[in-house]
mmCIF file of C-alpha atoms and ligand atoms in Angstrom:
data_model
loop_
_atom_site.group_PDB
_atom_site.id
_atom_site.type_symbol
_atom_site.label_atom_id
_atom_site.label_comp_id
_atom_site.label_asym_id
_atom_site.label_seq_id
_atom_site.Cartn_x
_atom_site.Cartn_y
_atom_site.Cartn_z
ATOM 1 C CA UNK A 1 17.707 -15.830 25.561
ATOM 2 C CA UNK A 2 19.505 -15.683 22.208
ATOM 3 C CA UNK A 3 17.323 -14.181 19.520
ATOM 4 C CA UNK A 4 17.401 -12.373 16.179
ATOM 5 C CA UNK A 5 15.114 -9.671 14.786
ATOM 6 C CA UNK A 6 14.939 -8.437 11.232
ATOM 7 C CA UNK A 7 14.884 -4.657 11.792
ATOM 8 C CA UNK A 8 14.267 -3.644 8.182
ATOM 9 C CA UNK A 9 11.280 -4.346 5.996
ATOM 10 C CA UNK A 10 11.105 -7.307 3.640
ATOM 11 C CA UNK A 11 10.251 -4.814 0.861
ATOM 12 C CA UNK A 12 13.050 -4.286 -1.705
ATOM 13 C CA UNK A 13 15.745 -2.067 -0.184
ATOM 14 C CA UNK A 14 19.479 -1.441 -0.448
ATOM 15 C CA UNK A 15 20.360 -2.751 2.994
ATOM 16 C CA UNK A 16 18.874 -5.276 5.412
ATOM 17 C CA UNK A 17 19.644 -5.085 9.125
ATOM 18 C CA UNK A 18 19.485 -7.989 11.567
ATOM 19 C CA UNK A 19 19.701 -7.446 15.294
ATOM 20 C CA UNK A 20 21.363 -10.336 17.102
ATOM 21 C CA UNK A 21 20.805 -10.344 20.857
ATOM 22 C CA UNK A 22 21.777 -12.563 23.761
ATOM 23 C CA UNK A 23 24.692 -13.986 25.741
ATOM 24 C CA UNK A 24 25.648 -16.145 22.752
ATOM 25 C CA UNK A 25 25.566 -13.285 20.210
ATOM 26 C CA UNK A 26 29.215 -12.213 20.365
ATOM 27 C CA UNK A 27 30.643 -15.726 20.231
ATOM 28 C CA UNK A 28 28.359 -16.605 17.295
ATOM 29 C CA UNK A 29 29.603 -13.531 15.425
ATOM 30 C CA UNK A 30 33.241 -14.337 16.229
ATOM 31 C CA UNK A 31 32.778 -17.915 14.953
ATOM 32 C CA UNK A 32 31.033 -16.969 11.720
ATOM 33 C CA UNK A 33 32.495 -13.608 10.802
ATOM 34 C CA UNK A 34 35.897 -12.789 9.322
ATOM 35 C CA UNK A 35 36.825 -9.129 9.868
ATOM 36 C CA UNK A 36 38.460 -7.396 6.895
ATOM 37 C CA UNK A 37 41.295 -6.121 9.042
ATOM 38 C CA UNK A 38 42.559 -9.148 10.989
ATOM 39 C CA UNK A 39 42.127 -8.237 14.610
ATOM 40 C CA UNK A 40 41.160 -9.955 17.788
ATOM 41 C CA UNK A 41 40.279 -6.663 19.438
ATOM 42 C CA UNK A 42 36.943 -6.882 21.228
ATOM 43 C CA UNK A 43 33.978 -5.273 19.502
ATOM 44 C CA UNK A 44 33.371 -2.011 21.356
ATOM 45 C CA UNK A 45 29.973 -0.385 21.621
ATOM 46 C CA UNK A 46 29.179 1.662 18.493
ATOM 47 C CA UNK A 47 32.364 0.508 16.740
ATOM 48 C CA UNK A 48 31.717 -0.212 13.089
ATOM 49 C CA UNK A 49 33.612 -3.165 11.627
ATOM 50 C CA UNK A 50 33.548 -4.593 8.106
ATOM 51 C CA UNK A 51 33.915 -8.225 7.232
ATOM 52 C CA UNK A 52 32.350 -11.346 5.776
ATOM 53 C CA UNK A 53 29.937 -13.838 7.262
ATOM 54 C CA UNK A 54 31.220 -17.261 6.251
ATOM 55 C CA UNK A 55 28.835 -19.475 4.374
ATOM 56 C CA UNK A 56 27.805 -22.783 5.961
ATOM 57 C CA UNK A 57 29.086 -24.526 2.838
ATOM 58 C CA UNK A 58 32.771 -23.685 2.426
ATOM 59 C CA UNK A 59 32.546 -23.445 -1.387
ATOM 60 C CA UNK A 60 29.959 -20.661 -1.534
ATOM 61 C CA UNK A 61 31.058 -17.046 -1.147
ATOM 62 C CA UNK A 62 30.313 -15.351 2.150
ATOM 63 C CA UNK A 63 28.200 -12.249 2.592
ATOM 64 C CA UNK A 64 29.860 -8.862 3.140
ATOM 65 C CA UNK A 65 28.494 -7.210 6.226
ATOM 66 C CA UNK A 66 29.009 -4.400 8.657
ATOM 67 C CA UNK A 67 28.951 -5.402 12.318
ATOM 68 C CA UNK A 68 28.070 -2.878 14.963
ATOM 69 C CA UNK A 69 27.770 -3.541 18.677
ATOM 70 C CA UNK A 70 24.893 -1.388 19.908
ATOM 71 C CA UNK A 71 24.598 -2.574 23.499
ATOM 72 C CA UNK A 72 25.617 -5.299 25.903
ATOM 73 C CA UNK A 73 25.026 -8.587 24.058
ATOM 74 C CA UNK A 74 23.320 -6.655 21.218
ATOM 75 C CA UNK A 75 24.722 -6.458 17.705
ATOM 76 C CA UNK A 76 23.519 -5.249 14.345
ATOM 77 C CA UNK A 77 24.498 -7.050 11.156
ATOM 78 C CA UNK A 78 24.037 -4.848 8.084
ATOM 79 C CA UNK A 79 24.007 -6.895 4.892
ATOM 80 C CA UNK A 80 22.829 -6.518 1.303
ATOM 81 C CA UNK A 81 19.114 -5.704 0.963
ATOM 82 C CA UNK A 82 16.405 -7.920 -0.465
ATOM 83 C CA UNK A 83 15.651 -11.181 1.192
ATOM 84 C CA UNK A 84 18.325 -13.598 -0.100
ATOM 85 C CA UNK A 85 21.386 -12.476 1.892
ATOM 86 C CA UNK A 86 19.571 -11.648 5.113
ATOM 87 C CA UNK A 87 17.516 -14.840 4.955
ATOM 88 C CA UNK A 88 20.655 -16.930 4.618
ATOM 89 C CA UNK A 89 22.169 -15.374 7.752
ATOM 90 C CA UNK A 90 18.830 -15.686 9.561
ATOM 91 C CA UNK A 91 18.706 -19.380 8.665
ATOM 92 C CA UNK A 92 22.244 -19.884 10.024
ATOM 93 C CA UNK A 93 21.341 -18.138 13.258
ATOM 94 C CA UNK A 94 18.078 -20.030 13.811
ATOM 95 C CA UNK A 95 19.822 -23.325 13.027
ATOM 96 C CA UNK A 96 22.284 -22.422 15.799
ATOM 97 C CA UNK A 97 19.482 -21.908 18.309
ATOM 98 C CA UNK A 98 18.685 -18.186 17.967
ATOM 99 C CA UNK A 99 14.956 -17.588 18.165
ATOM 100 C CA UNK A 100 13.455 -15.494 15.373
ATOM 101 C CA UNK A 101 11.434 -12.693 16.995
ATOM 102 C CA UNK A 102 9.001 -10.619 14.935
ATOM 103 C CA UNK A 103 8.925 -6.832 14.825
ATOM 104 C CA UNK A 104 5.446 -6.725 16.322
ATOM 105 C CA UNK A 105 6.668 -8.737 19.343
ATOM 106 C CA UNK A 106 9.578 -6.349 19.846
ATOM 107 C CA UNK A 107 7.321 -3.313 19.538
ATOM 108 C CA UNK A 108 4.704 -4.747 21.875
ATOM 109 C CA UNK A 109 7.356 -5.254 24.554
ATOM 110 C CA UNK A 110 8.962 -1.820 24.100
ATOM 111 C CA UNK A 111 5.881 0.419 23.828
ATOM 112 C CA UNK A 112 2.388 0.101 25.199
ATOM 113 C CA UNK A 113 0.924 2.519 22.679
ATOM 114 C CA UNK A 114 -0.686 0.219 20.130
ATOM 115 C CA UNK A 115 -1.284 2.995 17.578
ATOM 116 C CA UNK A 116 2.444 3.826 17.648
ATOM 117 C CA UNK A 117 3.344 0.149 17.225
ATOM 118 C CA UNK A 118 0.899 -0.283 14.361
ATOM 119 C CA UNK A 119 2.236 2.844 12.664
ATOM 120 C CA UNK A 120 5.829 1.576 12.912
ATOM 121 C CA UNK A 121 4.803 -1.797 11.467
ATOM 122 C CA UNK A 122 3.017 -0.091 8.581
ATOM 123 C CA UNK A 123 5.859 2.363 7.900
ATOM 124 C CA UNK A 124 7.964 -0.721 7.174
ATOM 125 C CA UNK A 125 5.505 -1.701 4.452
ATOM 126 C CA UNK A 126 5.026 1.796 2.998
ATOM 127 C CA UNK A 127 6.266 2.233 -0.567
ATOM 128 C CA UNK A 128 6.202 6.001 -1.074
ATOM 129 C CA UNK A 129 7.387 9.140 0.723
ATOM 130 C CA UNK A 130 3.828 10.404 0.815
ATOM 131 C CA UNK A 131 2.364 7.383 2.603
ATOM 132 C CA UNK A 132 5.411 7.104 4.882
ATOM 133 C CA UNK A 133 4.979 10.741 5.961
ATOM 134 C CA UNK A 134 1.322 10.157 6.877
ATOM 135 C CA UNK A 135 2.185 7.029 8.879
ATOM 136 C CA UNK A 136 5.037 8.825 10.661
ATOM 137 C CA UNK A 137 2.555 11.529 11.694
ATOM 138 C CA UNK A 138 0.455 8.802 13.323
ATOM 139 C CA UNK A 139 3.551 7.371 15.001
ATOM 140 C CA UNK A 140 4.228 10.836 16.438
ATOM 141 C CA UNK A 141 0.713 10.862 17.890
ATOM 142 C CA UNK A 142 -1.514 12.708 15.371
ATOM 143 C CA UNK A 143 -4.376 10.196 15.533
ATOM 144 C CA UNK A 144 -4.112 9.774 19.306
ATOM 145 C CA UNK A 145 -4.207 13.552 19.796
ATOM 146 C CA UNK A 146 -7.441 13.930 17.826
ATOM 147 C CA UNK A 147 -9.053 11.014 19.644
ATOM 148 C CA UNK A 148 -8.038 12.539 22.982
ATOM 149 C CA UNK A 149 -9.508 15.836 21.863
ATOM 150 C CA UNK A 150 -12.785 14.061 20.986
ATOM 151 C CA UNK A 151 -12.839 12.529 24.497
ATOM 152 C CA UNK A 152 -12.122 15.913 26.149
ATOM 153 C CA UNK A 153 -14.962 17.536 24.186
ATOM 154 C CA UNK A 154 -17.350 14.739 25.098
ATOM 155 C CA UNK A 155 -16.480 15.183 28.773
ATOM 156 C CA UNK A 156 -17.340 18.878 28.466
ATOM 157 C CA UNK A 157 -20.657 17.990 26.766
ATOM 158 C CA UNK A 158 -19.416 19.503 23.496
ATOM 159 C CA UNK A 159 -21.021 16.715 21.546
ATOM 160 C CA UNK A 160 -21.122 18.512 18.180
ATOM 161 C CA UNK A 161 -17.402 19.269 18.240
ATOM 162 C CA UNK A 162 -16.544 15.683 19.269
ATOM 163 C CA UNK A 163 -18.818 14.275 16.540
ATOM 164 C CA UNK A 164 -17.208 16.529 13.946
ATOM 165 C CA UNK A 165 -13.700 15.407 14.949
ATOM 166 C CA UNK A 166 -14.734 11.752 14.681
ATOM 167 C CA UNK A 167 -16.535 12.246 11.376
ATOM 168 C CA UNK A 168 -13.514 13.954 9.862
ATOM 169 C CA UNK A 169 -11.298 11.135 11.076
ATOM 170 C CA UNK A 170 -13.729 8.648 9.592
ATOM 171 C CA UNK A 171 -13.596 10.396 6.217
ATOM 172 C CA UNK A 172 -9.803 10.250 6.324
ATOM 173 C CA UNK A 173 -9.833 6.521 7.100
ATOM 174 C CA UNK A 174 -10.498 5.842 3.424
ATOM 175 C CA UNK A 175 -7.058 7.133 2.483
ATOM 176 C CA UNK A 176 -5.637 5.650 5.693
ATOM 177 C CA UNK A 177 -6.697 2.166 4.669
ATOM 178 C CA UNK A 178 -4.774 2.589 1.416
ATOM 179 C CA UNK A 179 -1.418 3.667 2.786
ATOM 180 C CA UNK A 180 -0.093 0.109 2.637
ATOM 181 C CA UNK A 181 -2.831 -1.777 0.790
ATOM 182 C CA UNK A 182 -2.898 -0.374 -2.764
ATOM 183 C CA UNK A 183 -5.968 1.111 -4.421
ATOM 184 C CA UNK A 184 -7.318 -1.254 -7.084
ATOM 185 C CA UNK A 185 -7.492 0.618 -10.389
ATOM 186 C CA UNK A 186 -8.911 -1.312 -13.369
ATOM 187 C CA UNK A 187 -8.622 -0.456 -17.069
ATOM 188 C CA UNK A 188 -11.832 -1.594 -18.732
ATOM 189 C CA UNK A 189 -13.591 -1.284 -22.071
ATOM 190 C CA UNK A 190 -14.285 -3.150 -25.307
ATOM 191 C CA UNK A 191 -11.397 -4.736 -27.257
ATOM 192 C CA UNK A 192 -8.922 -2.497 -29.051
ATOM 193 C CA UNK A 193 -9.701 0.745 -27.214
ATOM 194 C CA UNK A 194 -6.088 0.944 -25.982
ATOM 195 C CA UNK A 195 -6.261 -0.559 -22.476
ATOM 196 C CA UNK A 196 -2.957 -2.422 -22.686
ATOM 197 C CA UNK A 197 -1.273 0.554 -24.370
ATOM 198 C CA UNK A 198 -2.444 2.812 -21.546
ATOM 199 C CA UNK A 199 -1.202 0.338 -18.928
ATOM 200 C CA UNK A 200 2.230 0.417 -20.553
ATOM 201 C CA UNK A 201 2.185 4.216 -20.785
ATOM 202 C CA UNK A 202 1.288 4.529 -17.086
ATOM 203 C CA UNK A 203 3.942 2.025 -16.004
ATOM 204 C CA UNK A 204 6.561 3.439 -18.359
ATOM 205 C CA UNK A 205 7.533 0.089 -19.856
ATOM 206 C CA UNK A 206 6.053 -2.583 -22.138
ATOM 207 C CA UNK A 207 4.309 -4.761 -19.551
ATOM 208 C CA UNK A 208 1.384 -5.841 -21.725
ATOM 209 C CA UNK A 209 1.249 -7.020 -25.313
ATOM 210 C CA UNK A 210 -0.331 -4.396 -27.564
ATOM 211 C CA UNK A 211 -1.724 -5.367 -30.950
ATOM 212 C CA UNK A 212 -4.157 -4.021 -33.501
ATOM 213 C CA UNK A 213 -6.053 -7.327 -33.524
ATOM 214 C CA UNK A 214 -8.888 -7.588 -30.983
ATOM 215 C CA UNK A 215 -8.680 -10.141 -28.163
ATOM 216 C CA UNK A 216 -4.926 -9.799 -27.548
ATOM 217 C CA UNK A 217 -5.369 -9.539 -23.764
ATOM 218 C CA UNK A 218 -7.194 -12.623 -22.502
ATOM 219 C CA UNK A 219 -6.496 -12.609 -18.799
ATOM 220 C CA UNK A 220 -6.150 -10.074 -15.997
ATOM 221 C CA UNK A 221 -2.729 -8.497 -15.702
ATOM 222 C CA UNK A 222 -1.885 -6.860 -12.370
ATOM 223 C CA UNK A 223 0.998 -4.527 -11.670
ATOM 224 C CA UNK A 224 1.976 -2.429 -8.647
ATOM 225 C CA UNK A 225 2.870 1.216 -9.054
ATOM 226 C CA UNK A 226 2.061 4.532 -7.430
ATOM 227 C CA UNK A 227 0.237 7.580 -8.722
ATOM 228 C CA UNK A 228 1.150 10.841 -7.034
ATOM 229 C CA UNK A 229 2.527 8.832 -4.107
ATOM 230 C CA UNK A 230 -0.645 6.738 -3.620
ATOM 231 C CA UNK A 231 0.035 3.016 -3.967
ATOM 232 C CA UNK A 232 -1.887 1.452 -6.832
ATOM 233 C CA UNK A 233 -2.502 -2.021 -8.139
ATOM 234 C CA UNK A 234 -3.341 -1.397 -11.766
ATOM 235 C CA UNK A 235 -5.126 -4.124 -13.721
ATOM 236 C CA UNK A 236 -5.363 -4.548 -17.483
ATOM 237 C CA UNK A 237 -8.316 -6.660 -18.539
ATOM 238 C CA UNK A 238 -9.685 -8.503 -21.553
ATOM 239 C CA UNK A 239 -11.968 -6.421 -23.789
ATOM 240 C CA UNK A 240 -15.689 -6.852 -23.073
ATOM 241 C CA UNK A 241 -17.724 -7.826 -26.154
ATOM 242 C CA UNK A 242 -20.101 -10.537 -27.264
ATOM 243 C CA UNK A 243 -18.443 -13.761 -28.349
ATOM 244 C CA UNK A 244 -18.970 -17.534 -28.354
ATOM 245 C CA UNK A 245 -15.297 -18.279 -27.809
ATOM 246 C CA UNK A 246 -15.063 -20.182 -24.501
ATOM 247 C CA UNK A 247 -11.636 -18.803 -23.518
ATOM 248 C CA UNK A 248 -12.587 -15.230 -24.376
ATOM 249 C CA UNK A 249 -15.793 -15.593 -22.345
ATOM 250 C CA UNK A 250 -13.765 -16.588 -19.304
ATOM 251 C CA UNK A 251 -11.499 -13.567 -19.806
ATOM 252 C CA UNK A 252 -14.526 -11.256 -20.112
ATOM 253 C CA UNK A 253 -16.023 -12.705 -16.923
ATOM 254 C CA UNK A 254 -12.743 -11.975 -15.103
ATOM 255 C CA UNK A 255 -12.805 -8.407 -16.466
ATOM 256 C CA UNK A 256 -16.330 -7.833 -15.139
ATOM 257 C CA UNK A 257 -15.398 -9.299 -11.734
ATOM 258 C CA UNK A 258 -12.353 -7.013 -11.615
ATOM 259 C CA UNK A 259 -14.626 -4.027 -12.355
ATOM 260 C CA UNK A 260 -16.927 -5.127 -9.524
ATOM 261 C CA UNK A 261 -13.993 -5.341 -7.061
ATOM 262 C CA UNK A 262 -12.278 -2.148 -8.222
ATOM 263 C CA UNK A 263 -11.772 0.983 -6.122
ATOM 264 C CA UNK A 264 -11.538 2.963 -9.365
ATOM 265 C CA UNK A 265 -12.360 2.135 -12.983
ATOM 266 C CA UNK A 266 -10.868 3.807 -16.030
ATOM 267 C CA UNK A 267 -13.488 3.159 -18.706
ATOM 268 C CA UNK A 268 -11.931 3.543 -22.130
ATOM 269 C CA UNK A 269 -13.689 4.557 -25.316
ATOM 270 C CA UNK A 270 -11.970 4.856 -28.709
ATOM 271 C CA UNK A 271 -13.039 7.100 -31.602
ATOM 272 C CA UNK A 272 -13.337 4.235 -34.145
ATOM 273 C CA UNK A 273 -16.037 2.308 -32.263
ATOM 274 C CA UNK A 274 -17.396 5.072 -30.030
ATOM 275 C CA UNK A 275 -19.742 4.309 -27.117
ATOM 276 C CA UNK A 276 -21.001 0.713 -27.338
ATOM 277 C CA UNK A 277 -23.158 -1.809 -25.527
ATOM 278 C CA UNK A 278 -20.153 -3.269 -23.595
ATOM 279 C CA UNK A 279 -19.654 0.182 -22.004
ATOM 280 C CA UNK A 280 -23.164 -0.067 -20.532
ATOM 281 C CA UNK A 281 -22.517 -3.641 -19.479
ATOM 282 C CA UNK A 282 -19.368 -2.536 -17.605
ATOM 283 C CA UNK A 283 -21.216 0.354 -15.933
ATOM 284 C CA UNK A 284 -23.838 -2.057 -14.543
ATOM 285 C CA UNK A 285 -21.063 -3.916 -12.691
ATOM 286 C CA UNK A 286 -19.673 -0.867 -10.902
ATOM 287 C CA UNK A 287 -19.683 -0.864 -7.114
ATOM 288 C CA UNK A 288 -17.569 2.294 -6.906
ATOM 289 C CA UNK A 289 -18.312 5.907 -7.756
ATOM 290 C CA UNK A 290 -14.684 6.428 -8.705
ATOM 291 C CA UNK A 291 -14.820 6.246 -12.485
ATOM 292 C CA UNK A 292 -12.967 8.171 -15.174
ATOM 293 C CA UNK A 293 -14.137 8.125 -18.780
ATOM 294 C CA UNK A 294 -11.050 8.012 -20.966
ATOM 295 C CA UNK A 295 -11.396 8.870 -24.657
ATOM 296 C CA UNK A 296 -8.287 7.263 -26.145
ATOM 297 C CA UNK A 297 -6.467 7.798 -29.462
ATOM 298 C CA UNK A 298 -7.127 11.546 -29.445
ATOM 299 C CA UNK A 299 -4.458 11.840 -32.169
ATOM 300 C CA UNK A 300 -6.789 9.898 -34.498
ATOM 301 C CA UNK A 301 -9.993 11.737 -33.576
ATOM 302 C CA UNK A 302 -11.529 13.351 -30.504
ATOM 303 C CA UNK A 303 -14.496 11.502 -29.004
ATOM 304 C CA UNK A 304 -17.159 13.531 -27.162
ATOM 305 C CA UNK A 305 -20.483 11.748 -27.759
ATOM 306 C CA UNK A 306 -21.013 10.286 -24.301
ATOM 307 C CA UNK A 307 -24.575 9.360 -23.313
ATOM 308 C CA UNK A 308 -26.100 12.382 -21.513
ATOM 309 C CA UNK A 309 -26.892 10.596 -18.236
ATOM 310 C CA UNK A 310 -23.300 9.485 -17.612
ATOM 311 C CA UNK A 311 -21.574 12.065 -15.463
ATOM 312 C CA UNK A 312 -18.072 10.949 -14.555
ATOM 313 C CA UNK A 313 -14.889 12.973 -15.101
ATOM 314 C CA UNK A 314 -13.735 12.834 -18.738
ATOM 315 C CA UNK A 315 -10.205 12.863 -20.090
ATOM 316 C CA UNK A 316 -8.798 12.522 -23.606
ATOM 317 C CA UNK A 317 -5.527 10.689 -24.057
ATOM 318 C CA UNK A 318 -3.143 9.889 -26.853
ATOM 319 C CA UNK A 319 -0.026 7.777 -26.676
ATOM 320 C CA UNK A 320 1.588 10.494 -28.780
ATOM 321 C CA UNK A 321 0.983 13.151 -26.134
ATOM 322 C CA UNK A 322 2.676 12.448 -22.794
ATOM 323 C CA UNK A 323 0.918 15.492 -21.307
ATOM 324 C CA UNK A 324 -2.420 13.773 -21.808
ATOM 325 C CA UNK A 325 -1.190 10.755 -19.807
ATOM 326 C CA UNK A 326 0.076 13.082 -17.050
ATOM 327 C CA UNK A 327 -3.342 14.770 -16.975
ATOM 328 C CA UNK A 328 -5.044 11.394 -16.660
ATOM 329 C CA UNK A 329 -2.783 10.479 -13.736
ATOM 330 C CA UNK A 330 -3.476 13.804 -12.013
ATOM 331 C CA UNK A 331 -7.195 13.221 -12.491
ATOM 332 C CA UNK A 332 -6.833 9.672 -11.156
ATOM 333 C CA UNK A 333 -5.021 10.911 -8.052
ATOM 334 C CA UNK A 334 -7.775 13.472 -7.442
ATOM 335 C CA UNK A 335 -10.537 10.893 -7.935
ATOM 336 C CA UNK A 336 -8.870 8.531 -5.438
ATOM 337 C CA UNK A 337 -7.965 11.125 -2.812
ATOM 338 C CA UNK A 338 -9.817 14.393 -3.433
ATOM 339 C CA UNK A 339 -8.738 15.850 -0.068
ATOM 340 C CA UNK A 340 -5.300 14.568 0.940
ATOM 341 C CA UNK A 341 -4.800 14.826 4.710
ATOM 342 C CA UNK A 342 -2.788 17.904 5.635
ATOM 343 C CA UNK A 343 0.560 17.378 7.369
ATOM 344 C CA UNK A 344 0.166 16.421 11.005
ATOM 345 C CA UNK A 345 -3.502 15.453 10.837
ATOM 346 C CA UNK A 346 -4.833 12.269 12.392
ATOM 347 C CA UNK A 347 -5.507 9.458 9.946
ATOM 348 C CA UNK A 348 -7.001 6.110 11.013
ATOM 349 C CA UNK A 349 -4.967 3.546 9.081
ATOM 350 C CA UNK A 350 -6.194 0.126 10.185
ATOM 351 C CA UNK A 351 -9.548 -1.565 9.581
ATOM 352 C CA UNK A 352 -10.028 -1.787 13.388
ATOM 353 C CA UNK A 353 -9.515 2.007 13.665
ATOM 354 C CA UNK A 354 -12.245 2.671 11.110
ATOM 355 C CA UNK A 355 -14.582 0.223 12.883
ATOM 356 C CA UNK A 356 -13.966 1.767 16.317
ATOM 357 C CA UNK A 357 -14.569 5.320 15.051
ATOM 358 C CA UNK A 358 -17.707 4.237 13.184
ATOM 359 C CA UNK A 359 -18.982 2.533 16.335
ATOM 360 C CA UNK A 360 -18.310 5.633 18.447
ATOM 361 C CA UNK A 361 -20.093 7.920 15.959
ATOM 362 C CA UNK A 362 -23.079 5.589 16.083
ATOM 363 C CA UNK A 363 -23.061 5.648 19.935
ATOM 364 C CA UNK A 364 -23.060 9.452 19.869
ATOM 365 C CA UNK A 365 -25.990 9.418 17.439
ATOM 366 C CA UNK A 366 -27.863 7.264 19.955
ATOM 367 C CA UNK A 367 -26.890 9.832 22.630
ATOM 368 C CA UNK A 368 -24.843 7.157 24.437
ATOM 369 C CA UNK A 369 -22.112 9.651 25.325
ATOM 370 C CA UNK A 370 -20.575 7.767 28.255
ATOM 371 C CA UNK A 371 -20.347 4.609 26.212
ATOM 372 C CA UNK A 372 -18.705 6.648 23.441
ATOM 373 C CA UNK A 373 -16.081 7.928 25.908
ATOM 374 C CA UNK A 374 -15.531 4.391 27.235
ATOM 375 C CA UNK A 375 -15.101 3.019 23.703
ATOM 376 C CA UNK A 376 -12.450 5.619 22.865
ATOM 377 C CA UNK A 377 -10.673 5.339 26.205
ATOM 378 C CA UNK A 378 -10.450 1.571 26.104
ATOM 379 C CA UNK A 379 -8.858 1.896 22.646
ATOM 380 C CA UNK A 380 -6.272 4.432 23.815
ATOM 381 C CA UNK A 381 -5.335 2.652 27.037
HETATM 382 N N1 GDP B 401 -3.042 6.236 -32.821
HETATM 383 C C1 GDP B 401 -3.146 5.659 -31.654
HETATM 384 N N2 GDP B 401 -3.217 4.305 -31.565
HETATM 385 C C2 GDP B 401 -3.351 3.751 -30.337
HETATM 386 C C3 GDP B 401 -3.381 4.534 -29.161
HETATM 387 N N3 GDP B 401 -3.554 3.695 -28.094
HETATM 388 C C4 GDP B 401 -3.593 2.454 -28.608
HETATM 389 N N4 GDP B 401 -3.475 2.466 -29.953
HETATM 390 C C5 GDP B 401 -3.473 1.306 -30.871
HETATM 391 O O1 GDP B 401 -4.709 0.607 -30.733
HETATM 392 C C6 GDP B 401 -4.499 -0.784 -30.943
HETATM 393 C C7 GDP B 401 -5.074 -1.559 -29.763
HETATM 394 O O2 GDP B 401 -4.345 -1.238 -28.596
HETATM 395 P P1 GDP B 401 -4.328 -2.163 -27.312
HETATM 396 O O3 GDP B 401 -3.610 -1.410 -26.252
HETATM 397 O O4 GDP B 401 -3.829 -3.536 -27.629
HETATM 398 O O5 GDP B 401 -5.896 -2.214 -26.990
HETATM 399 P P2 GDP B 401 -6.688 -3.157 -25.957
HETATM 400 O O6 GDP B 401 -7.240 -4.270 -26.748
HETATM 401 O O7 GDP B 401 -7.791 -2.278 -25.414
HETATM 402 O O8 GDP B 401 -5.728 -3.577 -24.897
HETATM 403 C C8 GDP B 401 -3.000 -0.975 -31.091
HETATM 404 O O9 GDP B 401 -2.695 -1.084 -32.470
HETATM 405 C C9 GDP B 401 -2.411 0.288 -30.502
HETATM 406 O O10 GDP B 401 -1.165 0.629 -31.051
HETATM 407 C C10 GDP B 401 -3.281 5.976 -29.289
HETATM 408 O O11 GDP B 401 -3.287 6.738 -28.310
HETATM 409 N N5 GDP B 401 -3.158 6.466 -30.556
HETATM 410 MG MG1 MG B 402 -5.231 -5.512 -24.315
#
């Protein structure tokens, strides 16, 4: 069967690689590809050849690619990264009868180890070296090894050791579930405390409009970045305050919903206004314990008068002091992942992994040891 697989991720990258497979692969390439050095020599295995894939419409420029034969009836086409160039070639191939096969289908047919397959799929979505390294550890078997060790201990009636292994894995699943899906970090506070300015300082460019007049930010503004290698979706929000303005009220409602959904909230307080009623209102919406109190505009005045019963980490920042922003980011990284998994340790990285481990821990608590072993073994089969 003639088919094509996109080997590289759809995330932005320098190069995209398509694998074209089947008895019709070579003739398709010969019909659509013009080698740079005119030659009718057959494509040998592992020979690298440069050329251009012709465009379906004769007027448009073709796409420069490298062709490499990697096996009988199997070729790789290396083209420019991003989705435009590769998608155009994919469209040409599928129009000519090549079936588009997904990565997960290829993995499922080449390996029976689902954790390995899942890790490979997630590595393709990873956006930092740090998260990639953790996922590669799981691909190499770190999670499987710890689960097998839990089973072996259960078989030897070492229930405490097995429970400890599973509990540690369960703790690590929190970071595991955020290797691809970013942590949601929300900047919240009353108007004019410097939320949009801080967003821009964290991102390193002017993403949000900053102005001395209150109510400049009216809607939620999301941006993807990473802090210390942890993927983050950072959200700037409208300032919370009392108003009758219908549009502002909608913005404030969105801010409070964002706080409710957040994995981490940076609650900003500025020296001019100090601690206000909106700060309390925001705190009542929290569903997370991950909060940092950020006293902004430290160059104007230092703010310290927090209410006594509010015990979250505190940081002072000033746009004029880049060290203070770096300190905030370090604090944020620590609040999100206080104990980063050490190299080589097992990390559950899918929702199903967390659920299976939680279920097994609960079986062990009920002293259902055989069912615990069965649950783990059926997962690893
Ligand atoms: N001096 C000083 N001014 C700041 C700082 N951060 C923000 N501002 C000013 O505070 C005003 C409100 O900032 P903005 O980011 O729009 O606040 P937001 O309403 O909370 O988003 C603007 O005039 C900013 O330039 C800071 O660290 N130092
Ligand atoms: Mg703003």
